[in-house]
Amino acid sequence: MKSHARVVVIGGGIVGCSILYHLTKLGWKDVVLVERKELTAGSTWHAAGGFHALNSDMNVARLQAYTISVYREVQEISGQDVGMHLTGGLNMAATPERWDYLKAEWARHRVIGLETELVGPEEIRRMCPIVDTTDILGAIYDPKEGHLDPSGATHAYAKSARLAGAEIYRHTRVIELTPTPDGGWQVVTDKGTIRAEHVVNAAGLWAREVGHMVGANLPLIPMEHHYLITEDIPEVVAAKQMLPLALDLDGEIYMRQEGKGVLVGLYEHNAKPWALKGTPWDYGQNDLLPPALDRLTDHLERGFRRFPSVARAGIRRVVNGPFTFTPDGNPLVGPVPGLKNYWSACGVLAGFAQGGGIGLALSQWMVKGEPDGDIFAMDVARFGDYATPGYTTKKACEFYSRRFQMAYPNEIWPAARPTKTTPVYDALRGRNAVFGVSYGLEMPLYYAQEGEPAAETPSLRRSNAFPAVAAECQTVREGAGVLEASPFSKYEISGPGAAAWLDQLLACRLPGPGRIRLAPMLSPTARMMGDLTLMRLSESRFMIFGSGYLQAWHMRWFHEHLPASGVELRNLSEDLFGFALAGPSSRELLTRLVSEDVSNAAFPFMSARDMEVACAPAIVGRLSVSGELGYEIYVPAAYLHPLYSRITAAMEGLAARYFGVYALLSLRLEKSFGIWSREFSRDYTPTMCGMSRFVAYDKPTFIGRDAALRDRDAPPPRKLVTLDIEAVDADASGFEPIWLGGRLIGYTTSGGYGHCIGRSLAMGYVDTRVYDASSPLEVSVVGKRRAARILTEPPYDPAGTRMRT
Ligand SMILES: Cc1cc2nc3c(=O)[nH]c(=O)nc-3n(C[C@H](O)[C@H](O)[C@H](O)COP(=O)(O)OP(=O)(O)OC[C@H]3O[C@@H](n4cnc5c(N)ncnc54)[C@H](O)[C@@H]3O)c2cc1C
C-alpha cells in the first residue's frame, strides 16, 4: 500500500470508480481508491442498472447524457464488457396534465440537445407490446435510455483507471480521518495509513459514517427499494427486439426486460427508511433485505393493470435493497463547507444515470478548481444546518414516495414544514400569507384574498394566486408594499483588511462609506459566482446581501479566499431579519417610522446607514428590486415582531399592503432585472448576462480579472434579453426553447405575467450570431409555441427614474 497519494477515494461503488477514472482522465495519476470489501459491495451490486438522461434540472440532465456516453469509452479502454443494452425508454402519461407536462419537457429537451420524441399509444404498443395503453395519452421516447450490468460498468471504470496509473486497495476499510497541518489528511485504514492531499467520500450507504469521521453531517439516508423479476413472458419471448424501458409515470412503476421476462420496480407511497441509526459495517455483498410485498400490494395491482402479462407470469426473484436519498433526491457533490480538501460524492440515487457526470464534474473541480458548468442542483452546499437527520428522513421519505409524481413549478412539498420560521410567521399567517421555503425558512409568497383559501393550487398554468398577486403588484406601483425580506442572506465583513479583501474578491469598484453597489463576484474563469449587493457602512465595515439559499455556497467561497488575519466575516443571515418597503409612498411610510431625514437629497438611491427605525437598531438601505422607490430595513431578529407592529400601524391611511415574493418576481420582470439561478449562474460570464457594466475592468486586480478582460473583448456567444410573449393562460417558467422560424436560437431562463403592464414576459438567452430584435420569434409555453418578440428596453420605466426620485 502506498504511504502517500494525491487523492484517496473512499468507496468502490459505481460513483467512486467513476471518480477514480475521471481523475486519471484529467491527468491526476497518483490516485488511489480504498474499498472495504469487493468493488460494488454497497448499493451498486444489486441495482437494476437502468439509466436515462431525463431530469427536471437541465444541467443535471446534461450530466446524465454525458454518463451514458462515457460507458462505451471505458468499455473500449478496459476491454471489460459493461453489458450495455441501449433499448430506448418510454415515459408514459395517463392524464391530460401529465401529457402537457411531458410536451413541455420535450420542448425543453430541444434546448439541451436530447433527441427525444413524442409518441402516441399505437407507437407505444408497437415498441412495447406488453403495455396496456387503454388510458395512455402518449409518451416521451428517449432513444438513449437503457440498462447495463452494474458490476461490469463499475469494473470497466476501475480497470480503465488502473490502466492510467490509479491503484485500488480492496478489503481495506477506512476507520479514521485526521487532518494534517498542511491541509491534507491522514487516511487511517485497517491495513495501514495513507497521507493524502485530498479525500473523496464516495462511501454510498456508509457516507454518513465517513462524514462523521470529520464531523460532517451529510443529509442523506438509505431507503429500502424493491424490484421483481418475472419468469419468461410469451410476448417477450416472441418479441424480435429487446423491449424499451417503460416508465408509467402515473402508475409510479418502471419496467425493463430481463432475460425473456421483465424487471418491475416500484416507488411505494409508504416509503421505508433503513438503518437510520447508521449502516452496519458488516452489511455487504450478497446481503439483501427481507422482501415486504405487503407494502407494495396497491402499487403492484396498478402495475399489473398496465402490464397485464406480468400478472400472469410467475415471479422468479424479489430484490429489496437499500440505497441513499437526500432531501431533494439530487446527490451531494463538491467540497464540504468548513473542511479543507474533503470532497463529497454521495447521496446518489441513480448511480448508473449520474455516476459518469458526477465523476467528471468533481474531477474538474479538484483538478481545475471549478466544474465546467453550473452544478448547484447537485452541490453539497445547497443544504445548511437545518437539514438535520430528522428533516432529512422526512424529506427523503417524501421524495421517495413522490418519485414519479408530477412536480409542478409552483408546488412546495409539505414534509418537515415549517422547519424554520421568523418571529412574524404567525402574524403573517393571520393575514392569509401563503408560504414557500428558502433554505428551510418559511417566506410569504403572496397573501390570499379575502374568502380565498390560503393555499395555492399546483398548476402548470396561471394558478389561483393570480388575482391576489395582481393586486399586490398594483399597490407597489401606486402606493406602498411591505415585503418580509428576512430570507435574504446577509454577511458582515469588517476589520482593517476588509476593504482590500473585498476589492480582490468582488469585480466591482467598492462603494464609498454610506453607499451601495451591485457587486458581481467572478470565478477565475470569469463565470458568475454571485450577483451580490455590497453596502459600505463605514471605512472598514461592509454588508453583503444575496439569495438566502446560497448561504453555505457563498460562505464556502468566501472562506476559500479569506486571509488569515485582518478580516472578520460573519454570516448574519439568521441574526438579522427585516422588511422591504416599495412603492411611491414608501418614503412617507419610512418617514413615519424614523426621526432622520430620509428625503431624496439626504438619503439618495443606493445609500445606506445605521438608523433607528421604530425603536429598533436597524441597517437601512435605499435600493429597489421592484423598480419603484424602495428601502430595506434589517434589525436583530428579536426586534422583528415589534417592528412589524409599528410598520402595520404606520401603513394606516396610506394605500399600502403586504406583498410576497411572487409579486416581487413579476415586478422585477417588468424591469428586466435578472435573478440568481435563472438569469445569473456559473453558466454565464458578465458580458453574456449584462453584468459587465458593474465590472471595474480597470481595477489592477480581482478574482477572474484576466478572463473577464478576455470576455469583454470577445463578442459573447449568447446574450440576455427580455421577451414579450402572446401567452394565453400560462407563462414561461424557464428553459423553454426560443425559435426563429424553424431554428432554435435560445432558451428562456424565467417567465411570468407582468401584472402592471398586462403582458406575459420572459427573460432568456439568445444566440448573438443570429438574433435580430425585430424578427418575430416563438417561445414554447407548456409545450405550445407562442408568438414572441424581443423588447429592446425594460417594459416598465426604462429610464429607471421611479426608483431614483
Ligand atoms: C434495488 C435497487 C435498484 C436500483 N436500481 C437502479 C437503477 O436501475 N438505476 C440506477 O441508476 N440506480 C439504481 N439503484 C441505485 C444505485 O444502486 C445507486 O445509485 C448506486 O449504487 C450508488 O453507488 P455509490 O458508489 O454511490 O454507493 P455504493 O454502491 O453504496 O458504494 C459505496 C462503497 O463504499 C464502500 N465503503 C463504504 N465505507 C467505506 C470505508 N469506510 N472504507 C472503505 N470502503 C468503504 C462500500 O463498501 C461500497 O462498496 C438501485 C438501487 C437498489 C438498491
CSV table of N, CA and C in Angstrom, one decimal, residues 554-678:
chain,number,residue,atom,x,y,z
A,554,HIS,N,-22.0,30.6,-0.7
A,554,HIS,CA,-21.3,31.8,-0.6
A,554,HIS,C,-20.2,31.7,0.5
A,555,MET,N,-20.6,31.2,1.7
A,555,MET,CA,-19.6,31.2,2.8
A,555,MET,C,-18.4,30.3,2.4
A,556,ARG,N,-18.7,29.2,1.7
A,556,ARG,CA,-17.6,28.3,1.3
A,556,ARG,C,-16.6,29.1,0.4
A,557,TRP,N,-17.1,29.8,-0.5
A,557,TRP,CA,-16.3,30.6,-1.4
A,557,TRP,C,-15.5,31.7,-0.7
A,558,PHE,N,-16.3,32.4,0.2
A,558,PHE,CA,-15.6,33.5,1.0
A,558,PHE,C,-14.4,32.9,1.8
A,559,HIS,N,-14.7,31.8,2.5
A,559,HIS,CA,-13.7,31.2,3.3
A,559,HIS,C,-12.5,30.7,2.5
A,560,GLU,N,-12.7,30.2,1.3
A,560,GLU,CA,-11.6,29.7,0.5
A,560,GLU,C,-10.7,30.9,0.2
A,561,HIS,N,-11.2,32.1,0.2
A,561,HIS,CA,-10.3,33.3,-0.2
A,561,HIS,C,-10.0,34.2,1.0
A,562,LEU,N,-10.5,33.8,2.2
A,562,LEU,CA,-10.3,34.7,3.3
A,562,LEU,C,-8.8,34.7,3.8
A,563,PRO,N,-8.2,35.9,4.0
A,563,PRO,CA,-6.9,35.9,4.6
A,563,PRO,C,-6.8,35.5,6.0
A,564,ALA,N,-5.6,35.1,6.5
A,564,ALA,CA,-5.5,34.5,7.8
A,564,ALA,C,-5.9,35.5,8.9
A,565,SER,N,-5.7,36.8,8.6
A,565,SER,CA,-6.0,37.8,9.7
A,565,SER,C,-6.4,39.1,9.0
A,566,GLY,N,-6.9,40.0,9.8
A,566,GLY,CA,-7.3,41.4,9.3
A,566,GLY,C,-8.7,41.5,8.8
A,567,VAL,N,-9.4,40.4,8.6
A,567,VAL,CA,-10.8,40.5,8.1
A,567,VAL,C,-11.7,39.6,9.0
A,568,GLU,N,-12.8,40.2,9.5
A,568,GLU,CA,-13.8,39.4,10.2
A,568,GLU,C,-15.0,39.2,9.4
A,569,LEU,N,-15.4,37.9,9.2
A,569,LEU,CA,-16.5,37.6,8.3
A,569,LEU,C,-17.6,36.9,9.2
A,570,ARG,N,-18.8,37.5,9.1
A,570,ARG,CA,-19.9,36.8,9.9
A,570,ARG,C,-21.1,36.6,9.0
A,571,ASN,N,-21.6,35.4,9.1
A,571,ASN,CA,-22.9,35.2,8.4
A,571,ASN,C,-24.0,35.6,9.3
A,572,LEU,N,-24.7,36.7,9.1
A,572,LEU,CA,-25.8,37.2,10.0
A,572,LEU,C,-27.2,36.9,9.4
A,573,SER,N,-27.2,36.0,8.5
A,573,SER,CA,-28.5,35.7,7.7
A,573,SER,C,-29.6,35.5,8.7
A,574,GLU,N,-29.4,34.7,9.8
A,574,GLU,CA,-30.5,34.4,10.7
A,574,GLU,C,-30.4,35.2,12.0
A,575,ASP,N,-29.5,36.2,12.0
A,575,ASP,CA,-29.5,37.1,13.2
A,575,ASP,C,-30.2,38.4,12.8
A,576,LEU,N,-30.2,38.7,11.5
A,576,LEU,CA,-30.8,39.9,11.1
A,576,LEU,C,-32.0,39.5,10.2
A,577,PHE,N,-33.2,40.0,10.6
A,577,PHE,CA,-34.4,39.8,9.7
A,577,PHE,C,-34.9,41.2,9.3
A,578,GLY,N,-35.9,41.3,8.4
A,578,GLY,CA,-36.3,42.6,8.1
A,578,GLY,C,-37.5,42.7,7.1
A,579,PHE,N,-37.7,43.9,6.6
A,579,PHE,CA,-38.8,44.2,5.7
A,579,PHE,C,-38.2,45.1,4.6
A,580,ALA,N,-38.8,44.9,3.4
A,580,ALA,CA,-38.5,45.9,2.3
A,580,ALA,C,-39.8,46.7,2.1
A,581,LEU,N,-39.6,48.0,2.0
A,581,LEU,CA,-40.8,48.9,1.7
A,581,LEU,C,-40.6,49.3,0.2
A,582,ALA,N,-41.7,49.2,-0.6
A,582,ALA,CA,-41.5,49.5,-2.0
A,582,ALA,C,-42.7,50.2,-2.5
A,583,GLY,N,-42.5,51.2,-3.4
A,583,GLY,CA,-43.6,52.0,-3.9
A,583,GLY,C,-43.5,53.5,-3.7
A,584,PRO,N,-44.2,54.3,-4.5
A,584,PRO,CA,-44.0,55.7,-4.4
A,584,PRO,C,-44.4,56.3,-3.0
A,585,SER,N,-45.2,55.6,-2.2
A,585,SER,CA,-45.5,56.1,-0.8
A,585,SER,C,-44.5,55.5,0.2
A,586,SER,N,-43.5,54.7,-0.2
A,586,SER,CA,-42.7,54.1,0.8
A,586,SER,C,-41.8,55.1,1.6
A,587,ARG,N,-41.5,56.2,1.0
A,587,ARG,CA,-40.7,57.2,1.7
A,587,ARG,C,-41.6,57.8,2.9
A,588,GLU,N,-42.9,58.0,2.5
A,588,GLU,CA,-43.8,58.5,3.5
A,588,GLU,C,-43.9,57.5,4.7
A,589,LEU,N,-44.0,56.2,4.3
A,589,LEU,CA,-44.1,55.2,5.3
A,589,LEU,C,-42.9,55.1,6.2
A,590,LEU,N,-41.7,55.2,5.6
A,590,LEU,CA,-40.4,55.2,6.3
A,590,LEU,C,-40.4,56.4,7.2
A,591,THR,N,-40.8,57.6,6.7
A,591,THR,CA,-40.7,58.8,7.5
A,591,THR,C,-41.5,58.7,8.8
A,592,ARG,N,-42.6,57.9,8.7
A,592,ARG,CA,-43.5,57.7,9.9
A,592,ARG,C,-42.8,56.9,11.0
A,593,LEU,N,-41.7,56.2,10.6
A,593,LEU,CA,-41.0,55.2,11.5
A,593,LEU,C,-39.7,55.7,12.0
A,594,VAL,N,-39.1,56.8,11.4
A,594,VAL,CA,-37.8,57.3,11.8
A,594,VAL,C,-37.8,58.8,12.1
A,595,SER,N,-36.8,59.2,12.8
A,595,SER,CA,-36.7,60.6,13.1
A,595,SER,C,-35.7,61.3,12.2
A,596,GLU,N,-35.0,60.5,11.4
A,596,GLU,CA,-34.0,61.1,10.5
A,596,GLU,C,-34.6,61.6,9.2
A,597,ASP,N,-33.9,62.5,8.6
A,597,ASP,CA,-34.3,63.0,7.2
A,597,ASP,C,-34.0,61.9,6.2
A,598,VAL,N,-35.0,61.4,5.6
A,598,VAL,CA,-34.8,60.4,4.5
A,598,VAL,C,-35.3,60.9,3.2
A,599,SER,N,-35.3,62.2,3.0
A,599,SER,CA,-35.7,62.8,1.8
A,599,SER,C,-34.7,62.4,0.7
A,600,ASN,N,-35.0,62.6,-0.6
A,600,ASN,CA,-34.2,62.2,-1.7
A,600,ASN,C,-32.8,62.8,-1.6
A,601,ALA,N,-32.7,64.0,-1.1
A,601,ALA,CA,-31.4,64.7,-1.0
A,601,ALA,C,-30.6,64.1,0.1
A,602,ALA,N,-31.2,63.9,1.2
A,602,ALA,CA,-30.5,63.4,2.4
A,602,ALA,C,-30.2,61.9,2.3
A,603,PHE,N,-31.0,61.1,1.6
A,603,PHE,CA,-30.8,59.7,1.6
A,603,PHE,C,-31.1,59.2,0.2
A,604,PRO,N,-30.2,59.5,-0.7
A,604,PRO,CA,-30.5,59.2,-2.1
A,604,PRO,C,-30.4,57.7,-2.5
A,605,PHE,N,-30.8,57.4,-3.7
A,605,PHE,CA,-30.8,56.0,-4.2
A,605,PHE,C,-29.4,55.4,-4.0
A,606,MET,N,-29.3,54.2,-3.6
A,606,MET,CA,-28.1,53.4,-3.3
A,606,MET,C,-27.3,54.0,-2.2
A,607,SER,N,-28.0,54.5,-1.2
A,607,SER,CA,-27.2,54.9,0.0
A,607,SER,C,-27.7,54.0,1.2
A,608,ALA,N,-26.9,54.0,2.2
A,608,ALA,CA,-27.2,53.1,3.4
A,608,ALA,C,-26.7,53.7,4.6
A,609,ARG,N,-27.3,53.4,5.7
A,609,ARG,CA,-26.7,53.8,7.0
A,609,ARG,C,-27.4,53.0,8.2
A,610,ASP,N,-26.7,53.0,9.3
A,610,ASP,CA,-27.3,52.6,10.5
A,610,ASP,C,-28.3,53.6,11.0
A,611,MET,N,-29.5,53.2,11.4
A,611,MET,CA,-30.6,54.1,11.6
A,611,MET,C,-31.5,53.5,12.7
A,612,GLU,N,-32.1,54.3,13.5
A,612,GLU,CA,-33.1,53.8,14.5
A,612,GLU,C,-34.4,53.8,13.7
A,613,VAL,N,-35.1,52.6,13.6
A,613,VAL,CA,-36.4,52.5,12.9
A,613,VAL,C,-37.4,52.0,14.0
A,614,ALA,N,-38.4,52.8,14.3
A,614,ALA,CA,-39.4,52.4,15.2
A,614,ALA,C,-38.8,51.7,16.5
A,615,CYS,N,-37.9,52.4,17.1
A,615,CYS,CA,-37.2,52.0,18.3
A,615,CYS,C,-36.2,50.8,18.1
A,616,ALA,N,-36.0,50.4,16.9
A,616,ALA,CA,-35.1,49.2,16.7
A,616,ALA,C,-33.8,49.7,16.1
A,617,PRO,N,-32.7,49.2,16.5
A,617,PRO,CA,-31.4,49.5,15.8
A,617,PRO,C,-31.4,48.8,14.5
A,618,ALA,N,-31.3,49.5,13.4
A,618,ALA,CA,-31.5,48.9,12.1
A,618,ALA,C,-30.4,49.3,11.1
A,619,ILE,N,-30.2,48.5,10.1
A,619,ILE,CA,-29.5,48.9,8.9
A,619,ILE,C,-30.5,49.2,7.8
A,620,VAL,N,-30.4,50.4,7.2
A,620,VAL,CA,-31.4,50.7,6.2
A,620,VAL,C,-30.6,51.0,4.9
A,621,GLY,N,-31.1,50.4,3.8
A,621,GLY,CA,-30.5,50.7,2.5
A,621,GLY,C,-31.6,51.2,1.6
A,622,ARG,N,-31.3,52.1,0.7
A,622,ARG,CA,-32.3,52.6,-0.2
A,622,ARG,C,-31.9,51.9,-1.6
A,623,LEU,N,-32.6,50.9,-1.8
A,623,LEU,CA,-32.4,50.1,-3.1
A,623,LEU,C,-33.8,49.6,-3.6
A,624,SER,N,-33.7,49.0,-4.7
A,624,SER,CA,-35.0,48.6,-5.3
A,624,SER,C,-34.9,47.4,-6.2
A,625,VAL,N,-35.7,46.4,-5.9
A,625,VAL,CA,-35.8,45.2,-6.8
A,625,VAL,C,-37.1,45.4,-7.7
A,626,SER,N,-38.0,46.1,-7.2
A,626,SER,CA,-39.3,46.3,-7.9
A,626,SER,C,-39.3,47.3,-9.0
A,627,GLY,N,-38.3,48.2,-8.9
A,627,GLY,CA,-38.2,49.3,-9.9
A,627,GLY,C,-38.9,50.5,-9.3
A,628,GLU,N,-39.4,50.5,-8.1
A,628,GLU,CA,-40.0,51.6,-7.5
A,628,GLU,C,-39.1,52.2,-6.4
A,629,LEU,N,-39.4,53.4,-5.9
A,629,LEU,CA,-38.7,53.9,-4.8
A,629,LEU,C,-38.8,52.8,-3.7
A,630,GLY,N,-37.7,52.5,-3.0
A,630,GLY,CA,-37.7,51.4,-2.1
A,630,GLY,C,-36.6,51.4,-1.0
A,631,TYR,N,-36.9,50.7,0.1
A,631,TYR,CA,-35.9,50.7,1.2
A,631,TYR,C,-35.9,49.2,1.7
A,632,GLU,N,-34.8,48.8,2.3
A,632,GLU,CA,-34.7,47.6,3.0
A,632,GLU,C,-34.3,47.9,4.4
A,633,ILE,N,-35.0,47.3,5.4
A,633,ILE,CA,-34.7,47.6,6.8
A,633,ILE,C,-34.3,46.2,7.5
A,634,TYR,N,-33.2,46.1,8.1
A,634,TYR,CA,-32.8,44.9,8.8
A,634,TYR,C,-32.5,45.2,10.2
A,635,VAL,N,-33.1,44.3,11.1
A,635,VAL,CA,-33.0,44.5,12.5
A,635,VAL,C,-32.6,43.2,13.2
A,636,PRO,N,-32.0,43.2,14.4
A,636,PRO,CA,-31.8,41.9,15.1
A,636,PRO,C,-33.1,41.2,15.2
A,637,ALA,N,-33.1,39.9,15.1
A,637,ALA,CA,-34.3,39.1,15.0
A,637,ALA,C,-35.3,39.4,16.1
A,638,ALA,N,-34.8,39.7,17.3
A,638,ALA,CA,-35.8,39.9,18.4
A,638,ALA,C,-36.6,41.2,18.2
A,639,TYR,N,-36.2,42.1,17.3
A,639,TYR,CA,-36.9,43.3,17.1
A,639,TYR,C,-37.9,43.2,16.0
A,640,LEU,N,-37.9,42.0,15.3
A,640,LEU,CA,-38.7,41.9,14.1
A,640,LEU,C,-40.2,42.1,14.3
A,641,HIS,N,-40.7,41.4,15.4
A,641,HIS,CA,-42.2,41.5,15.6
A,641,HIS,C,-42.6,42.9,16.0
A,642,PRO,N,-41.9,43.5,17.0
A,642,PRO,CA,-42.4,44.9,17.3
A,642,PRO,C,-42.3,45.8,16.0
A,643,LEU,N,-41.2,45.6,15.2
A,643,LEU,CA,-41.1,46.4,14.0
A,643,LEU,C,-42.3,46.2,13.1
A,644,TYR,N,-42.7,44.9,13.0
A,644,TYR,CA,-43.9,44.6,12.1
A,644,TYR,C,-45.1,45.4,12.6
A,645,SER,N,-45.3,45.3,14.0
A,645,SER,CA,-46.5,46.0,14.5
A,645,SER,C,-46.5,47.5,14.2
A,646,ARG,N,-45.2,48.1,14.3
A,646,ARG,CA,-45.2,49.5,14.1
A,646,ARG,C,-45.3,49.9,12.6
A,647,ILE,N,-44.8,49.0,11.8
A,647,ILE,CA,-44.9,49.3,10.3
A,647,ILE,C,-46.4,49.2,10.0
A,648,THR,N,-47.1,48.1,10.5
A,648,THR,CA,-48.5,47.9,10.3
A,648,THR,C,-49.3,49.2,10.7
A,649,ALA,N,-49.0,49.7,11.9
A,649,ALA,CA,-49.7,50.9,12.3
A,649,ALA,C,-49.4,52.1,11.4
A,650,ALA,N,-48.1,52.2,11.0
A,650,ALA,CA,-47.8,53.3,10.1
A,650,ALA,C,-48.4,53.3,8.7
A,651,MET,N,-48.9,52.1,8.3
A,651,MET,CA,-49.5,51.9,7.0
A,651,MET,C,-50.9,52.5,6.9
A,652,GLU,N,-51.5,52.8,8.1
A,652,GLU,CA,-52.8,53.3,8.2
A,652,GLU,C,-52.9,54.6,7.4
A,653,GLY,N,-53.9,54.7,6.6
A,653,GLY,CA,-54.2,55.9,5.8
A,653,GLY,C,-53.4,56.0,4.5
A,654,LEU,N,-52.5,55.1,4.3
A,654,LEU,CA,-51.7,55.0,3.0
A,654,LEU,C,-52.4,53.9,2.2
A,655,ALA,N,-52.2,54.0,0.9
A,655,ALA,CA,-52.6,52.9,0.0
A,655,ALA,C,-51.5,51.8,0.1
A,656,ALA,N,-51.5,51.0,1.1
A,656,ALA,CA,-50.4,50.1,1.4
A,656,ALA,C,-50.9,48.7,1.8
A,657,ARG,N,-50.1,47.7,1.4
A,657,ARG,CA,-50.4,46.4,1.8
A,657,ARG,C,-49.2,45.5,1.9
A,658,TYR,N,-49.3,44.4,2.5
A,658,TYR,CA,-48.2,43.4,2.5
A,658,TYR,C,-48.2,42.7,1.1
A,659,PHE,N,-47.0,42.4,0.7
A,659,PHE,CA,-46.9,41.6,-0.6
A,659,PHE,C,-45.8,40.6,-0.5
A,660,GLY,N,-45.8,39.6,-1.4
A,660,GLY,CA,-44.9,38.5,-1.3
A,660,GLY,C,-44.0,38.4,-2.4
A,661,VAL,N,-43.2,37.3,-2.4
A,661,VAL,CA,-42.2,37.1,-3.4
A,661,VAL,C,-42.7,37.0,-4.8
A,662,TYR,N,-43.9,36.4,-5.0
A,662,TYR,CA,-44.5,36.3,-6.4
A,662,TYR,C,-44.6,37.7,-7.0
A,663,ALA,N,-45.2,38.6,-6.2
A,663,ALA,CA,-45.3,40.0,-6.8
A,663,ALA,C,-44.0,40.6,-7.1
A,664,LEU,N,-43.0,40.3,-6.2
A,664,LEU,CA,-41.7,40.9,-6.5
A,664,LEU,C,-41.1,40.3,-7.8
A,665,LEU,N,-41.3,39.0,-8.0
A,665,LEU,CA,-40.8,38.4,-9.2
A,665,LEU,C,-41.5,39.0,-10.5
A,666,SER,N,-42.7,39.3,-10.4
A,666,SER,CA,-43.4,39.9,-11.5
A,666,SER,C,-42.9,41.3,-11.8
A,667,LEU,N,-42.7,42.1,-10.7
A,667,LEU,CA,-42.3,43.5,-10.8
A,667,LEU,C,-40.9,43.5,-11.4
A,668,ARG,N,-40.0,42.6,-10.9
A,668,ARG,CA,-38.6,42.6,-11.4
A,668,ARG,C,-38.6,42.2,-12.9
A,669,LEU,N,-39.5,41.4,-13.3
A,669,LEU,CA,-39.5,41.0,-14.8
A,669,LEU,C,-39.9,42.2,-15.6
A,670,GLU,N,-40.8,43.0,-15.1
A,670,GLU,CA,-41.2,44.3,-15.8
A,670,GLU,C,-40.0,45.2,-15.9
A,671,LYS,N,-39.1,45.1,-15.0
A,671,LYS,CA,-37.9,45.9,-15.1
A,671,LYS,C,-36.7,45.3,-15.8
A,672,SER,N,-36.9,44.0,-16.2
A,672,SER,CA,-35.8,43.2,-16.8
A,672,SER,C,-34.6,43.1,-15.9
A,673,PHE,N,-34.9,42.9,-14.6
A,673,PHE,CA,-33.9,42.6,-13.6
A,673,PHE,C,-33.7,41.1,-13.5
A,674,GLY,N,-32.5,40.6,-13.7
A,674,GLY,CA,-32.2,39.2,-13.5
A,674,GLY,C,-32.1,38.8,-12.1
A,675,ILE,N,-32.2,37.5,-11.9
A,675,ILE,CA,-32.0,36.9,-10.5
A,675,ILE,C,-31.1,35.7,-10.6
A,676,TRP,N,-30.6,35.4,-9.4
A,676,TRP,CA,-29.6,34.2,-9.4
A,676,TRP,C,-30.4,32.9,-9.7
A,677,SER,N,-29.7,32.0,-10.3
A,677,SER,CA,-30.1,30.6,-10.6
A,677,SER,C,-31.0,30.7,-11.8
A,678,ARG,N,-31.4,31.8,-12.3
A,678,ARG,CA,-32.2,31.9,-13.5
A,678,ARG,C,-31.3,32.7,-14.6
